Amino acid sequence: MSFSGKILDWYHKNKRTLPWRKSTDPYKIWLSEIILQQTRVAQGTPYYLRFVETFPTVDDLANAEEEQVLKLWQGLGYYSRARNLHAAAKMVVDEYNGKFPDNYKKLLTLKGVGDYTASAISSICFNEPHAVVDGNVYRVLSRYYGIDIPINSTEGIKYFKALAQKVMDPDHIRDYNQGIMEFGAIQCSPKKPLCLHCPLNDSCVALEKGLVHQLPVKLKKTKVSNRYFNYLIPIYKDTNGKKYTRLQQRKGKGIWQNLWEFPLIESKSSLENKDIVLKSNVIFGDLDINDIHIYNDTDIVHKLSHQHLYTKFWIVDVNTDFDHKISVEKLSEFPVPVLIADFIKAFKF
DNA sequence: AACGCGGGGAC
DNA sequence: GTCCCAGCGTT
């Protein structure tokens, strides 16, 4: 049996029942594909369910505020996906008259949709013969065919796309594409592949040569940088005992774009109490600061894939009312990074 | 061609 | 600790 035949056979016996597999509605498939970019099925599934529940149609999503989309996305990471998701929904409504693009080329014009996602949607929804190449496919193909070209090199990306396109089954593309990804996730997994009872173990080059654990080859990742965050949490209690604090929205290019956080002092290294007091007086202008004390004695280290954030939270008690204040009960309405959400949850306002 | 972008789970 | 996940956009 051919490679694709065995993949299809394996898929029919082993496929999981996943919520998006009940439909070929391009809106729902697109939603699932964006959510699952660089994200495990287990992590993305509850988000998918909340999104289809909250936004049943692309029109509903397009008409939402970006704030609401980001709030629903909170905790999933790579927030440009959420911003692009919203922008793409608007494109579908405005430029495609509300009808989801129905072929690979048009799908590629949507923000946040690249070769993988356009291939996935066009094959699953419209039976177009475009082979998907995701992390699973790189692993399966590199092992089965014994290819050691780095998967994240320009040559590798081109090579594996062509190979995937060559070995696919164009007549069963919907199941083939999902099948090879599922096979990579469950059978041909990164660490402990189940080679012993694999339907391809009589013809897998990596298995024959003992290279299973050396493939796929991947170029080195960039190094992690350290940053030092000091969050100032102003707290003002009015005459009724109601408490207020302040959030501000992150703008610019870096992490957590358009998400909200407390006023931030970033420094090259760990700051001392007196430095914080000094800078707090600048940040909060002429406010009457009653007391400043640290919340966490040792730094909270928030680890992103490319940055380690050494974080201190400082409680700033103020005696006077201030602008841009929000009541602490409203904190949960803002989309915030996990680092901030964890603090809000742990701190007793 | 290289880099920036999150968070979490498996080991 | 390391690796990687149904990748994409920017520089």
Short mmCIF file of N, CA and C (backbone and C1' of nucleotides) in Angstrom, two decimals, chain A residues 38 77-79 154 254-256 302 304 307, chain B:
data_model
loop_
_atom_site.label_atom_id
_atom_site.label_comp_id
_atom_site.label_asym_id
_atom_site.label_seq_id
_atom_site.Cartn_x
_atom_site.Cartn_y
_atom_site.Cartn_z
N GLN A 38 0.36 26.72 16.34
CA GLN A 38 1.34 26.64 17.43
C GLN A 38 0.69 26.35 18.77
N GLY A 77 -2.23 33.18 24.10
CA GLY A 77 -0.93 33.58 23.58
C GLY A 77 -0.95 33.95 22.10
N TYR A 78 0.19 34.44 21.62
CA TYR A 78 0.31 34.90 20.23
C TYR A 78 -0.92 35.73 19.85
N TYR A 79 -1.05 36.88 20.52
CA TYR A 79 -2.27 37.66 20.42
C TYR A 79 -2.47 38.32 19.07
N THR A 154 15.02 27.85 4.57
CA THR A 154 14.29 28.17 3.34
C THR A 154 14.21 26.95 2.42
N GLY A 254 5.86 45.36 20.63
CA GLY A 254 6.32 44.17 21.36
C GLY A 254 5.26 43.19 21.80
N ILE A 255 5.53 42.55 22.91
CA ILE A 255 4.61 41.55 23.43
C ILE A 255 3.30 42.19 23.91
N TRP A 256 2.25 41.38 23.87
CA TRP A 256 0.95 41.72 24.46
C TRP A 256 0.34 42.99 23.87
N HIS A 302 8.07 35.14 34.80
CA HIS A 302 7.10 34.74 33.77
C HIS A 302 7.86 34.39 32.51
N LEU A 304 8.20 33.46 28.71
CA LEU A 304 7.71 33.35 27.35
C LEU A 304 8.73 32.52 26.59
N GLN A 307 11.48 35.29 25.99
CA GLN A 307 11.81 36.29 27.02
C GLN A 307 11.48 35.72 28.41
P DA B 1 17.12 32.10 1.84
"O5'" DA B 1 17.55 32.86 3.20
"C5'" DA B 1 18.82 33.44 3.32
"C4'" DA B 1 18.96 34.02 4.70
"C3'" DA B 1 18.72 33.01 5.83
"O3'" DA B 1 19.63 33.31 6.89
"C1'" DA B 1 17.11 34.76 5.95
P DA B 2 19.60 32.47 8.27
"O5'" DA B 2 18.93 33.53 9.26
"C5'" DA B 2 19.33 34.89 9.20
"C4'" DA B 2 18.55 35.71 10.21
"C3'" DA B 2 18.26 35.00 11.54
"O3'" DA B 2 18.57 35.89 12.60
"C1'" DA B 2 16.24 35.80 10.58
P DC B 3 18.38 35.47 14.11
"O5'" DC B 3 17.07 36.31 14.49
"C5'" DC B 3 16.99 37.67 14.06
"C4'" DC B 3 15.60 38.20 14.36
"C3'" DC B 3 15.09 37.80 15.75
"O3'" DC B 3 14.58 38.95 16.39
"C1'" DC B 3 13.49 37.29 14.10
P DG B 4 14.35 38.94 17.95
"O5'" DG B 4 12.78 39.18 18.02
"C5'" DG B 4 12.21 40.32 17.35
"C4'" DG B 4 10.71 40.24 17.44
"C3'" DG B 4 10.17 39.83 18.81
"O3'" DG B 4 9.03 40.63 19.08
"C1'" DG B 4 9.38 38.33 17.17
P DC B 5 8.47 40.69 20.54
"O5'" DC B 5 7.24 39.69 20.42
"C5'" DC B 5 6.17 40.00 19.53
"C4'" DC B 5 5.28 38.80 19.38
"C3'" DC B 5 4.91 38.13 20.72
"O3'" DC B 5 3.51 38.05 20.81
"C1'" DC B 5 5.48 36.56 19.07
P DG B 6 2.89 38.00 22.26
"O5'" DG B 6 3.77 36.91 22.86
"C5'" DG B 6 3.61 35.65 23.28
"C4'" DG B 6 2.38 35.27 24.06
"C3'" DG B 6 2.58 35.16 25.55
"O3'" DG B 6 1.30 35.13 26.15
"C1'" DG B 6 2.56 33.02 24.54
P DG B 7 1.15 35.11 27.78
"O5'" DG B 7 0.91 33.58 28.11
"C5'" DG B 7 -0.26 32.93 27.60
"C4'" DG B 7 -0.05 31.45 27.63
"C3'" DG B 7 0.38 30.87 28.99
"O3'" DG B 7 -0.74 30.19 29.52
"C1'" DG B 7 1.48 29.83 27.15
P DG B 8 -0.65 29.39 30.91
"O5'" DG B 8 -0.45 27.89 30.40
"C5'" DG B 8 -1.29 27.40 29.37
"C4'" DG B 8 -0.80 26.05 28.92
"C3'" DG B 8 -0.46 25.09 30.07
"O3'" DG B 8 -0.97 23.81 29.76
"C1'" DG B 8 1.35 25.25 28.59
P DG B 9 -1.27 22.81 30.98
"O5'" DG B 9 -0.85 21.44 30.29
"C5'" DG B 9 -1.13 21.23 28.92
"C4'" DG B 9 -0.14 20.24 28.35
"C3'" DG B 9 0.22 19.10 29.30
"O3'" DG B 9 0.26 17.90 28.57
"C1'" DG B 9 2.18 20.22 28.62
P DA B 10 0.32 16.51 29.39
"O5'" DA B 10 1.70 15.91 28.84
"C5'" DA B 10 1.94 15.86 27.44
"C4'" DA B 10 3.37 15.46 27.19
"C3'" DA B 10 3.86 14.35 28.12
"O3'" DA B 10 4.61 13.40 27.38
"C1'" DA B 10 5.28 16.23 28.28
P DC B 11 5.05 12.01 28.08
"O5'" DC B 11 6.58 12.23 28.47
"C5'" DC B 11 7.53 12.59 27.46
"C4'" DC B 11 8.83 13.02 28.10
"C3'" DC B 11 9.27 12.12 29.26
"O3'" DC B 11 10.51 11.49 28.94
"C1'" DC B 11 9.54 14.42 29.78
#
